Amino acid sequence: MSDEITEKMRAIIAEQAVLDPSEVSMNATLDDLGIDSLGLVEAVFAIEEEFDVQVPFNANDPSDSQFDISNVQSMVDAVKKLIAAKPT
Amino acid sequence: MRRVVITGQGAINALGHSADATCAAMREGRQGIGPLEFRDVDRLSIQIGGQVRGFDASAHFSRQQISLYDPNTQFALLAAAEAMGQSGLEVSETLAPRAGVIMGNSGGGLQTIDENYRTVYEEGKNRVHPFVIPRLMNSAAASHISMTYGLKGPTFTVSTACASSNHAMGQAFETIKLGNADVMLTGGSESMLVFGGIKAWEGLRVMSRDACRPFSKNRNGMVQGEGAAVFVFEEYEHARARGAEILAEVVGFAMSSDASDIVMPSREGAVRAMHGALRSANVDLEEVGYINAHGTGTAANDRSECAAVREVFGDHADNLLISSTKSMHGHLIGGTGAVELLACIMALREGVVAPTIGHEQFDPDCDLDVVPNEARQADVSVALTNAFAFGGLNAVLALRRI
């Protein structure tokens, strides 16, 4: 089930949560992980840097974004879609 | 009449990582200025400064905090922690809305700006870290101090170039005096020692390549420093009621504007500011034993400042001591008046006047007792501290021994 993108995502999220990547479960929510709005913004920045993508994320209204932040799995899926859609 | 006293002090700068260490260095006349160490320093023609050394942010702050704190804010928070610790103040629910923060600052998060300009201009990237704005704003340090201690009263940052700290501390003094707060954390911070910061100053050609030698005939310019100092200003009865140790009383404050030139100082503006501070403090000229000079080490400032002191004090100018501690810690720009207030408090409390180091040649245009090179024992009951900023913005505070 695990792959390179997933592992990188878990590492990014783990850093914000001050956890070991192995402690970041795929169905954990940001609340579960203790990541606040600022932590989320930093994570989005790290994701863009890592994967060279633009994350459609609006910090003013995160729930209104096209980037699904429901849990770790949804974010990984969203990032994979962004990577697949990248112009080659 | 409400009185204002100082019940805590904290600092970090080239002379040390605490107020005590800074004062100890001032007593010894120790040199804090040395070779600058940061990226691309070899491309600068000015390569000396009063840099904070041996500072490891991660020893004091978490990774999340560091992502939000420019060094300017880090310095301010460390100084505030020391000052709060010394004051023994506990911020109750009643005190919180009666306690605030006023900080002086000029460059904001200049290191953050510098780093991120590199990212977008030099590296050609189109993305910067999300916290660039909250890190770089001039008021960030004041906000973080307020958040750290739950101080919910008047809180803001004053930016008047080299006089920022004195204007800030003057506002804190008046805020308490007028009854709008009982406790104010106040002072200033600055962190301009970064490639872009020094490069900009180089352009003005007022910087020395070798040393800051205030009042010495061979002086050749200013030297930059960095760091912060923060004080707990407190209403006298409030401090007494909780049995706080009182370091000194703030008795007077005045401001003036030269309304003449964006970089050249004016004797007349300085005279009015010192006169105003003495009037506000209701002290006689003869009571003033020490003046912490603005004393930048430029030809123009030191000459103009000495002439102003002579005009204000007349014959008493020959009886008082005046020194510039910028010779040791460099010019902290928006934070400088705060670090220099430490020298005034030391003179009042301990009877030790900090020296002007690097003084090599007598200058007839600065014919006052500038305490050259070695600290002096003196019985000082009232001290003034001067700040005369670029743009002619002057602010002078008067302190009394208690």
CSV table of C-alpha atoms in Angstrom, one decimal:
chain,number,residue,atom,x,y,z
A,1,MET,CA,0.0,0.0,0.0
A,2,SER,CA,2.9,2.3,0.8
A,3,ASP,CA,4.7,4.2,-2.0
A,4,GLU,CA,7.3,7.0,-2.3
A,5,ILE,CA,4.7,9.8,-2.4
A,6,THR,CA,2.9,8.5,0.6
A,7,GLU,CA,6.0,8.2,2.6
A,8,LYS,CA,7.2,11.7,1.7
A,9,MET,CA,3.7,13.0,2.7
A,10,ARG,CA,3.8,11.2,6.0
A,11,ALA,CA,7.2,12.7,6.7
A,12,ILE,CA,6.0,16.2,5.9
A,13,ILE,CA,2.9,15.9,8.1
A,14,ALA,CA,4.9,14.2,10.8
A,15,GLU,CA,7.3,17.1,11.0
A,16,GLN,CA,4.4,19.5,11.6
A,17,ALA,CA,2.9,17.2,14.2
A,18,VAL,CA,6.3,16.7,15.9
A,19,LEU,CA,5.8,12.9,15.5
A,20,ASP,CA,7.8,10.1,13.9
A,21,PRO,CA,6.4,9.3,10.4
A,22,SER,CA,5.5,5.8,11.6
A,23,GLU,CA,3.0,7.4,14.0
A,24,VAL,CA,1.1,9.2,11.3
A,25,SER,CA,-1.8,6.9,10.4
A,26,MET,CA,-3.5,7.3,7.0
A,27,ASN,CA,-6.9,8.0,8.5
A,28,ALA,CA,-5.7,10.5,11.1
A,29,THR,CA,-7.2,14.0,10.8
A,30,LEU,CA,-5.3,17.2,11.3
A,31,ASP,CA,-7.0,17.6,14.7
A,32,ASP,CA,-5.9,14.1,15.7
A,33,LEU,CA,-2.4,15.1,14.8
A,34,GLY,CA,-2.5,18.4,16.7
A,35,ILE,CA,-1.8,20.4,13.5
A,36,ASP,CA,-3.3,23.9,13.7
A,37,SER,CA,-4.0,26.3,10.8
A,38,LEU,CA,-0.4,27.6,10.8
A,39,GLY,CA,1.0,24.1,10.8
A,40,LEU,CA,-1.3,23.3,7.8
A,41,VAL,CA,0.0,26.3,5.9
A,42,GLU,CA,3.5,25.2,6.5
A,43,ALA,CA,2.7,21.7,5.4
A,44,VAL,CA,1.2,23.0,2.2
A,45,PHE,CA,4.4,25.0,1.6
A,46,ALA,CA,6.5,21.9,2.2
A,47,ILE,CA,4.3,19.8,-0.2
A,48,GLU,CA,4.7,22.4,-2.9
A,49,GLU,CA,8.4,22.5,-2.4
A,50,GLU,CA,8.8,18.7,-2.3
A,51,PHE,CA,6.7,17.8,-5.3
A,52,ASP,CA,6.9,21.0,-7.3
A,53,VAL,CA,3.2,21.4,-7.5
A,54,GLN,CA,0.7,24.2,-6.8
A,55,VAL,CA,-1.7,23.1,-4.1
A,56,PRO,CA,-5.2,24.8,-4.5
A,57,PHE,CA,-5.5,25.7,-0.9
A,58,ASN,CA,-7.1,28.7,0.5
A,59,ALA,CA,-6.1,29.5,4.1
A,60,ASN,CA,-9.0,31.9,4.6
A,61,ASP,CA,-11.4,29.0,4.2
A,62,PRO,CA,-9.6,25.6,4.1
A,63,SER,CA,-12.9,23.7,3.8
A,64,ASP,CA,-13.7,25.6,0.6
A,65,SER,CA,-10.5,24.6,-1.0
A,66,GLN,CA,-10.3,22.0,-3.8
A,67,PHE,CA,-7.6,20.4,-1.7
A,68,ASP,CA,-9.2,17.7,0.5
A,69,ILE,CA,-7.7,17.9,4.0
A,70,SER,CA,-10.1,15.5,5.7
A,71,ASN,CA,-7.3,13.1,6.7
A,72,VAL,CA,-3.8,12.0,5.7
A,73,GLN,CA,-5.1,9.7,3.0
A,74,SER,CA,-7.2,12.4,1.3
A,75,MET,CA,-4.3,14.7,1.2
A,76,VAL,CA,-2.0,12.0,-0.2
A,77,ASP,CA,-4.6,11.3,-2.9
A,78,ALA,CA,-5.0,15.0,-3.7
A,79,VAL,CA,-1.2,15.3,-4.1
A,80,LYS,CA,-1.0,12.3,-6.3
A,81,LYS,CA,-3.7,13.9,-8.6
A,82,LEU,CA,-1.7,17.1,-8.7
A,83,ILE,CA,1.5,15.3,-9.6
A,84,ALA,CA,-0.3,13.3,-12.3
A,85,ALA,CA,-1.7,16.5,-13.8
A,86,LYS,CA,1.7,18.2,-14.0
A,87,PRO,CA,2.6,19.2,-17.5
A,88,THR,CA,5.5,17.0,-18.6
B,1,MET,CA,0.7,62.0,40.5
B,2,ARG,CA,1.5,58.5,39.3
B,3,ARG,CA,5.2,57.6,39.3
B,4,VAL,CA,6.9,55.1,37.0
B,5,VAL,CA,9.7,52.7,38.1
B,6,ILE,CA,11.7,50.0,36.5
B,7,THR,CA,11.4,46.6,38.1
B,8,GLY,CA,13.1,44.3,35.6
B,9,GLN,CA,15.6,44.4,32.8
B,10,GLY,CA,16.8,41.9,30.2
B,11,ALA,CA,19.1,42.1,27.2
B,12,ILE,CA,21.0,40.2,24.5
B,13,ASN,CA,23.6,41.9,22.3
B,14,ALA,CA,27.2,41.7,21.2
B,15,LEU,CA,28.3,42.2,24.9
B,16,GLY,CA,26.4,39.3,26.3
B,17,HIS,CA,23.2,37.3,26.4
B,18,SER,CA,21.8,38.9,29.5
B,19,ALA,CA,21.5,42.3,31.2
B,20,ASP,CA,24.1,41.3,33.8
B,21,ALA,CA,26.6,40.1,31.2
B,22,THR,CA,26.1,43.3,29.2
B,23,CYS,CA,26.7,45.5,32.3
B,24,ALA,CA,29.7,43.4,33.3
B,25,ALA,CA,31.2,44.0,29.8
B,26,MET,CA,30.4,47.7,30.1
B,27,ARG,CA,32.2,47.9,33.4
B,28,GLU,CA,35.3,46.2,31.9
B,29,GLY,CA,35.1,48.4,28.7
B,30,ARG,CA,35.0,45.2,26.7
B,31,GLN,CA,34.9,45.3,22.9
B,32,GLY,CA,31.9,43.5,21.4
B,33,ILE,CA,32.5,44.6,17.8
B,34,GLY,CA,34.4,42.2,15.6
B,35,PRO,CA,34.4,40.6,12.1
B,36,LEU,CA,30.9,40.0,10.8
B,37,GLU,CA,30.0,36.4,10.0
B,38,PHE,CA,27.2,35.7,7.6
B,39,ARG,CA,26.6,34.7,4.0
B,40,ASP,CA,28.4,36.9,1.3
B,41,VAL,CA,30.2,39.1,3.8
B,42,ASP,CA,33.1,39.0,1.5
B,43,ARG,CA,31.1,41.1,-1.0
B,44,LEU,CA,30.8,43.9,1.6
B,45,SER,CA,33.2,46.8,2.0
B,46,ILE,CA,32.1,47.1,5.7
B,47,GLN,CA,32.9,43.8,7.4
B,48,ILE,CA,32.7,44.6,11.1
B,49,GLY,CA,29.8,44.8,13.5
B,50,GLY,CA,28.5,44.1,17.0
B,51,GLN,CA,27.0,40.7,16.2
B,52,VAL,CA,25.4,38.5,18.8
B,53,ARG,CA,27.7,35.5,19.1
B,54,GLY,CA,27.3,31.9,20.3
B,55,PHE,CA,23.5,32.2,19.9
B,56,ASP,CA,21.6,29.0,19.2
B,57,ALA,CA,17.9,29.7,18.6
B,58,SER,CA,17.0,26.1,18.9
B,59,ALA,CA,18.2,26.1,22.5
B,60,HIS,CA,15.5,28.6,23.4
B,61,PHE,CA,12.6,28.0,20.9
B,62,SER,CA,10.9,25.1,19.3
B,63,ARG,CA,11.0,24.5,15.5
B,64,GLN,CA,7.4,25.9,15.2
B,65,GLN,CA,8.3,29.0,17.1
B,66,ILE,CA,11.5,29.6,15.0
B,67,SER,CA,9.4,29.3,11.9
B,68,LEU,CA,7.4,32.3,13.2
B,69,TYR,CA,10.2,34.3,14.9
B,70,ASP,CA,12.7,36.4,12.9
B,71,PRO,CA,15.9,36.9,14.9
B,72,ASN,CA,14.6,40.3,15.8
B,73,THR,CA,11.6,38.7,17.6
B,74,GLN,CA,13.9,36.0,19.1
B,75,PHE,CA,16.1,38.7,20.7
B,76,ALA,CA,13.1,40.6,22.0
B,77,LEU,CA,11.6,37.5,23.6
B,78,LEU,CA,14.8,36.5,25.3
B,79,ALA,CA,15.2,40.0,26.7
B,80,ALA,CA,11.6,40.1,27.8
B,81,ALA,CA,11.9,36.7,29.6
B,82,GLU,CA,14.9,37.9,31.6
B,83,ALA,CA,13.1,41.2,32.5
B,84,MET,CA,9.9,39.4,33.5
B,85,GLY,CA,11.9,36.9,35.6
B,86,GLN,CA,13.7,39.6,37.4
B,87,SER,CA,10.5,41.6,38.1
B,88,GLY,CA,8.8,38.6,39.6
B,89,LEU,CA,5.6,39.9,38.1
B,90,GLU,CA,2.6,37.6,37.8
B,91,VAL,CA,0.1,38.6,35.2
B,92,SER,CA,-3.3,38.1,36.9
B,93,GLU,CA,-6.7,38.4,35.2
B,94,THR,CA,-7.0,41.9,36.7
B,95,LEU,CA,-3.6,43.0,35.6
B,96,ALA,CA,-3.7,41.6,32.1
B,97,PRO,CA,-5.8,44.4,30.5
B,98,ARG,CA,-3.7,47.0,32.5
B,99,ALA,CA,-0.4,45.7,31.1
B,100,GLY,CA,1.0,46.2,27.6
B,101,VAL,CA,4.0,46.3,25.4
B,102,ILE,CA,5.7,49.1,23.5
B,103,MET,CA,8.8,48.2,21.5
B,104,GLY,CA,11.1,50.2,19.3
B,105,ASN,CA,12.3,48.8,16.0
B,106,SER,CA,13.5,50.1,12.7
B,107,GLY,CA,14.2,47.2,10.3
B,108,GLY,CA,11.5,44.7,11.1
B,109,GLY,CA,12.4,41.2,10.1
B,110,LEU,CA,15.2,42.2,7.8
B,111,GLN,CA,16.8,38.8,7.9
B,112,THR,CA,13.5,37.3,6.8
B,113,ILE,CA,13.2,39.8,4.0
B,114,ASP,CA,16.8,39.3,2.9
B,115,GLU,CA,16.5,35.5,2.8
B,116,ASN,CA,13.2,35.5,0.9
B,117,TYR,CA,14.4,38.2,-1.7
B,118,ARG,CA,17.2,35.8,-2.4
B,119,THR,CA,14.7,33.0,-2.9
B,120,VAL,CA,12.6,34.9,-5.4
B,121,TYR,CA,15.2,37.1,-7.1
B,122,GLU,CA,18.5,35.2,-6.8
B,123,GLU,CA,17.2,31.6,-7.0
B,124,GLY,CA,14.3,32.6,-9.3
B,125,LYS,CA,11.8,30.6,-7.3
B,126,ASN,CA,8.2,31.6,-7.3
B,127,ARG,CA,7.3,30.4,-3.8
B,128,VAL,CA,8.3,31.7,-0.4
B,129,HIS,CA,7.7,30.3,3.1
B,130,PRO,CA,4.1,31.0,4.3
B,131,PHE,CA,5.2,33.0,7.4
B,132,VAL,CA,7.2,35.6,5.7
B,133,ILE,CA,4.7,38.3,6.5
B,134,PRO,CA,4.1,37.5,10.2
B,135,ARG,CA,7.9,37.2,10.6
B,136,LEU,CA,8.9,40.5,8.9
B,137,MET,CA,6.3,42.9,10.3
B,138,ASN,CA,7.8,45.5,12.6
B,139,SER,CA,5.3,44.8,15.3
B,140,ALA,CA,5.9,41.1,15.4
B,141,ALA,CA,8.2,41.3,18.5
B,142,ALA,CA,5.6,43.3,20.5
B,143,SER,CA,2.9,40.9,19.5
B,144,HIS,CA,4.8,37.8,20.6
B,145,ILE,CA,5.8,39.4,23.9
B,146,SER,CA,2.1,40.2,24.5
B,147,MET,CA,1.1,36.7,23.5
B,148,THR,CA,3.8,35.0,25.6
B,149,TYR,CA,2.8,36.8,28.9
B,150,GLY,CA,-0.9,37.4,28.2
B,151,LEU,CA,-0.5,41.2,28.3
B,152,LYS,CA,-3.8,42.6,27.0
B,153,GLY,CA,-3.4,46.4,27.3
B,154,PRO,CA,-1.9,48.9,24.9
B,155,THR,CA,0.6,47.2,22.6
B,156,PHE,CA,2.4,48.5,19.6
B,157,THR,CA,5.8,49.2,18.0
B,158,VAL,CA,7.4,52.6,17.4
B,159,SER,CA,9.6,53.2,14.4
B,160,THR,CA,11.7,56.3,14.5
B,161,ALA,CA,15.0,55.0,13.1
B,162,CYS,CA,17.8,55.4,15.7
B,163,ALA,CA,15.4,56.9,18.3
B,164,SER,CA,12.8,54.1,18.2
B,165,SER,CA,13.6,52.6,21.6
B,166,ASN,CA,13.7,55.9,23.3
B,167,HIS,CA,10.4,57.0,21.8
B,168,ALA,CA,9.0,53.5,22.7
B,169,MET,CA,10.1,53.7,26.4
B,170,GLY,CA,8.9,57.3,26.5
B,171,GLN,CA,5.4,56.2,25.4
B,172,ALA,CA,5.4,53.4,27.9
B,173,PHE,CA,6.4,55.9,30.7
B,174,GLU,CA,3.5,58.2,29.7
B,175,THR,CA,1.0,55.4,29.3
B,176,ILE,CA,1.6,54.4,32.9
B,177,LYS,CA,1.8,58.0,34.1
B,178,LEU,CA,-1.5,58.9,32.5
B,179,GLY,CA,-3.2,55.9,34.1
B,180,ASN,CA,-3.8,53.9,31.0
B,181,ALA,CA,-1.7,51.0,32.3
B,182,ASP,CA,0.0,49.8,35.4
B,183,VAL,CA,2.7,47.7,33.8
B,184,MET,CA,4.4,48.1,30.4
B,185,LEU,CA,7.1,45.9,28.9
B,186,THR,CA,9.2,48.2,26.8
B,187,GLY,CA,12.5,48.6,25.0
B,188,GLY,CA,13.6,47.7,21.5
B,189,SER,CA,15.1,45.1,19.2
B,190,GLU,CA,17.0,45.0,15.9
B,191,SER,CA,18.6,42.5,13.7
B,192,MET,CA,20.0,44.2,10.6
B,193,LEU,CA,23.3,42.3,10.4
B,194,VAL,CA,22.7,40.5,7.2
B,195,PHE,CA,24.1,41.1,3.7
B,196,GLY,CA,21.3,43.3,2.4
B,197,GLY,CA,21.1,45.3,5.6
B,198,ILE,CA,24.8,46.2,5.7
B,199,LYS,CA,24.9,46.7,1.9
B,200,ALA,CA,22.2,49.3,2.2
B,201,TRP,CA,24.0,51.2,5.0
B,202,GLU,CA,27.3,51.1,3.0
B,203,GLY,CA,25.6,53.2,0.4
B,204,LEU,CA,25.3,56.1,2.8
B,205,ARG,CA,29.1,56.1,3.5
B,206,VAL,CA,28.7,56.8,7.2
B,207,MET,CA,30.0,53.4,8.4
B,208,SER,CA,33.5,52.8,9.7
B,209,ARG,CA,35.6,50.0,8.3
B,210,ASP,CA,37.7,49.6,11.5
B,211,ALA,CA,36.1,50.8,14.7
B,212,CYS,CA,33.4,52.9,16.4
B,213,ARG,CA,35.3,55.7,18.2
B,214,PRO,CA,32.8,58.2,19.5
B,215,PHE,CA,34.2,61.7,20.4
B,216,SER,CA,37.7,60.7,19.3
B,217,LYS,CA,39.2,63.2,16.8
B,218,ASN,CA,40.0,60.3,14.5
B,219,ARG,CA,36.5,58.8,14.5
B,220,ASN,CA,35.4,57.7,11.1
B,221,GLY,CA,31.8,56.5,11.4
B,222,MET,CA,29.3,54.2,13.0
B,223,VAL,CA,29.3,50.5,13.4
B,224,GLN,CA,26.2,48.4,13.4
B,225,GLY,CA,25.1,46.2,16.2
B,226,GLU,CA,22.1,43.8,16.9
B,227,GLY,CA,20.1,42.5,19.8
B,228,ALA,CA,17.5,43.7,22.2
B,229,ALA,CA,16.8,45.1,25.6
B,230,VAL,CA,13.4,45.0,27.4
B,231,PHE,CA,12.4,46.6,30.7
B,232,VAL,CA,9.5,46.2,33.0
B,233,PHE,CA,8.1,49.7,33.6
B,234,GLU,CA,5.7,49.7,36.6
B,235,GLU,CA,3.5,52.2,38.5
B,236,TYR,CA,5.4,52.9,41.7
B,237,GLU,CA,2.6,52.0,44.2
B,238,HIS,CA,1.9,48.8,42.2
B,239,ALA,CA,5.6,47.8,42.5
B,240,ARG,CA,5.7,48.8,46.2
B,241,ALA,CA,2.6,46.8,47.0
B,242,ARG,CA,4.0,43.6,45.7
B,243,GLY,CA,7.4,44.2,47.3
B,244,ALA,CA,9.3,44.4,44.0
B,245,GLU,CA,12.9,45.4,43.8
B,246,ILE,CA,13.1,48.8,42.1
B,247,LEU,CA,16.0,49.4,39.8
B,248,ALA,CA,15.4,53.1,39.0
B,249,GLU,CA,12.7,55.6,38.5
B,250,VAL,CA,11.8,57.1,35.1
B,251,VAL,CA,11.2,60.7,35.8
B,252,GLY,CA,11.1,62.6,32.5
B,253,PHE,CA,10.7,62.3,28.8
B,254,ALA,CA,10.6,64.7,25.9
B,255,MET,CA,10.6,64.6,22.1
B,256,SER,CA,11.4,67.1,19.4
B,257,SER,CA,11.8,67.2,15.7
B,258,ASP,CA,14.6,69.1,13.9
B,259,ALA,CA,12.4,69.7,10.9
B,260,SER,CA,15.5,70.2,8.8
B,261,ASP,CA,17.4,67.3,7.2
B,262,ILE,CA,16.8,63.6,6.6
B,263,VAL,CA,20.3,62.6,7.7
B,264,MET,CA,22.2,65.6,9.3
B,265,PRO,CA,21.6,66.3,13.0
B,266,SER,CA,20.7,69.7,14.4
B,267,ARG,CA,22.1,71.0,17.6
B,268,GLU,CA,18.9,73.1,18.2
B,269,GLY,CA,16.6,70.0,18.0
B,270,ALA,CA,18.8,68.1,20.5
B,271,VAL,CA,18.8,71.1,22.9
B,272,ARG,CA,15.1,71.3,22.9
B,273,ALA,CA,14.7,67.5,23.6
B,274,MET,CA,17.2,67.6,26.5
B,275,HIS,CA,15.6,70.8,27.9
B,276,GLY,CA,12.2,69.2,27.6
B,277,ALA,CA,13.3,66.0,29.4
B,278,LEU,CA,14.7,68.1,32.3
B,279,ARG,CA,11.5,70.1,32.6
B,280,SER,CA,9.4,67.0,32.4
B,281,ALA,CA,11.5,65.5,35.2
B,282,ASN,CA,11.4,68.6,37.2
B,283,VAL,CA,15.1,68.3,38.0
B,284,ASP,CA,17.8,71.0,38.3
B,285,LEU,CA,20.6,70.9,35.7
B,286,GLU,CA,23.2,70.4,38.5
B,287,GLU,CA,21.5,67.1,39.5
B,288,VAL,CA,22.4,65.4,36.3
B,289,GLY,CA,25.6,63.4,36.8
B,290,TYR,CA,25.6,61.2,33.7
B,291,ILE,CA,24.4,61.4,30.1
B,292,ASN,CA,24.3,58.3,27.9
B,293,ALA,CA,25.1,60.0,24.6
B,294,HIS,CA,23.7,59.2,21.3
B,295,GLY,CA,27.4,59.2,20.3
B,296,THR,CA,27.4,57.4,17.0
B,297,GLY,CA,31.0,58.0,16.2
B,298,THR,CA,30.2,60.1,13.1
B,299,ALA,CA,31.9,63.4,12.8
B,300,ALA,CA,28.6,65.3,12.6
B,301,ASN,CA,26.6,63.7,15.4
B,302,ASP,CA,29.3,63.8,18.1
B,303,ARG,CA,30.2,67.4,17.4
B,304,SER,CA,26.6,68.5,17.3
B,305,GLU,CA,25.7,66.5,20.4
B,306,CYS,CA,28.5,67.9,22.5
B,307,ALA,CA,27.6,71.5,21.4
B,308,ALA,CA,24.0,70.8,22.4
B,309,VAL,CA,25.0,69.4,25.9
B,310,ARG,CA,27.2,72.5,26.4
B,311,GLU,CA,24.3,74.8,25.5
B,312,VAL,CA,21.8,73.0,27.8
B,313,PHE,CA,24.1,72.6,30.8
B,314,GLY,CA,26.4,75.7,30.6
B,315,ASP,CA,29.1,75.4,33.2
B,316,HIS,CA,27.7,72.2,34.6
B,317,ALA,CA,28.7,70.5,31.3
B,318,ASP,CA,32.2,70.3,32.7
B,319,ASN,CA,31.0,68.5,35.9
B,320,LEU,CA,29.0,65.8,34.3
B,321,LEU,CA,30.1,62.5,32.6
B,322,ILE,CA,28.9,61.6,29.1
B,323,SER,CA,29.7,58.4,27.3
B,324,SER,CA,28.8,56.4,24.3
B,325,THR,CA,28.4,52.6,24.8
B,326,LYS,CA,28.0,52.2,21.1
B,327,SER,CA,31.8,52.0,21.1
B,328,MET,CA,31.3,48.5,22.6
B,329,HIS,CA,28.0,47.1,21.4
B,330,GLY,CA,27.7,49.0,18.1
B,331,HIS,CA,24.6,50.9,17.0
B,332,LEU,CA,21.5,48.8,17.4
B,333,ILE,CA,19.5,51.3,15.4
B,334,GLY,CA,15.9,50.8,16.6
B,335,GLY,CA,17.1,48.8,19.6
B,336,THR,CA,19.9,51.0,20.7
B,337,GLY,CA,18.3,53.2,23.3
B,338,ALA,CA,17.1,50.2,25.1
B,339,VAL,CA,20.5,48.6,25.5
B,340,GLU,CA,21.9,52.0,26.4
B,341,LEU,CA,19.4,52.4,29.2
B,342,LEU,CA,21.2,49.6,31.0
B,343,ALA,CA,24.2,51.9,31.3
B,344,CYS,CA,22.1,54.6,32.9
B,345,ILE,CA,20.6,52.2,35.4
B,346,MET,CA,24.1,50.9,36.2
B,347,ALA,CA,25.3,54.4,36.8
B,348,LEU,CA,22.4,55.2,39.2
B,349,ARG,CA,22.4,51.8,41.1
B,350,GLU,CA,26.0,50.9,41.2
B,351,GLY,CA,27.8,54.2,40.7
B,352,VAL,CA,29.7,52.9,37.8
B,353,VAL,CA,29.7,54.9,34.6
B,354,ALA,CA,30.3,52.9,31.4
B,355,PRO,CA,33.3,54.2,29.3
B,356,THR,CA,33.5,55.3,25.7
B,357,ILE,CA,36.1,52.9,24.4
B,358,GLY,CA,38.2,53.3,21.3
B,359,HIS,CA,38.9,56.9,22.3
B,360,GLU,CA,42.3,57.7,20.9
B,361,GLN,CA,42.6,61.5,20.3
B,362,PHE,CA,41.1,64.4,22.1
B,363,ASP,CA,38.8,66.5,19.8
B,364,PRO,CA,38.4,70.1,20.8
B,365,ASP,CA,34.8,69.9,19.3
B,366,CYS,CA,34.0,67.3,21.9
B,367,ASP,CA,35.6,68.8,24.9
B,368,LEU,CA,33.5,67.1,27.6
B,369,ASP,CA,34.4,64.3,30.0
B,370,VAL,CA,33.5,61.4,27.7
B,371,VAL,CA,34.9,58.8,30.2
B,372,PRO,CA,37.5,57.6,27.7
B,373,ASN,CA,38.4,53.9,27.6
B,374,GLU,CA,37.8,53.0,31.3
B,375,ALA,CA,34.7,52.9,33.4
B,376,ARG,CA,34.5,55.4,36.2
B,377,GLN,CA,33.1,55.4,39.8
B,378,ALA,CA,30.7,58.3,40.3
B,379,ASP,CA,27.8,59.2,42.5
B,380,VAL,CA,25.0,59.7,40.0
B,381,SER,CA,21.5,60.6,41.1
B,382,VAL,CA,20.0,61.6,37.8
B,383,ALA,CA,20.9,60.4,34.3
B,384,LEU,CA,19.8,61.3,30.8
B,385,THR,CA,19.8,59.1,27.8
B,386,ASN,CA,19.8,60.7,24.4
B,387,ALA,CA,18.6,59.5,21.0
B,388,PHE,CA,18.8,61.7,17.9
B,389,ALA,CA,17.6,59.8,14.9
B,390,PHE,CA,18.0,60.3,11.2
B,391,GLY,CA,15.3,62.5,10.0
B,392,GLY,CA,15.7,64.8,13.0
B,393,LEU,CA,13.6,62.8,15.5
B,394,ASN,CA,14.9,63.3,19.0
B,395,ALA,CA,13.9,61.5,22.2
B,396,VAL,CA,15.4,61.9,25.7
B,397,LEU,CA,14.6,60.1,28.9
B,398,ALA,CA,15.5,61.1,32.4
B,399,LEU,CA,16.0,58.5,35.2
B,400,ARG,CA,16.5,59.0,38.9
B,401,ARG,CA,18.1,56.8,41.5
B,402,ILE,CA,15.6,55.4,44.0
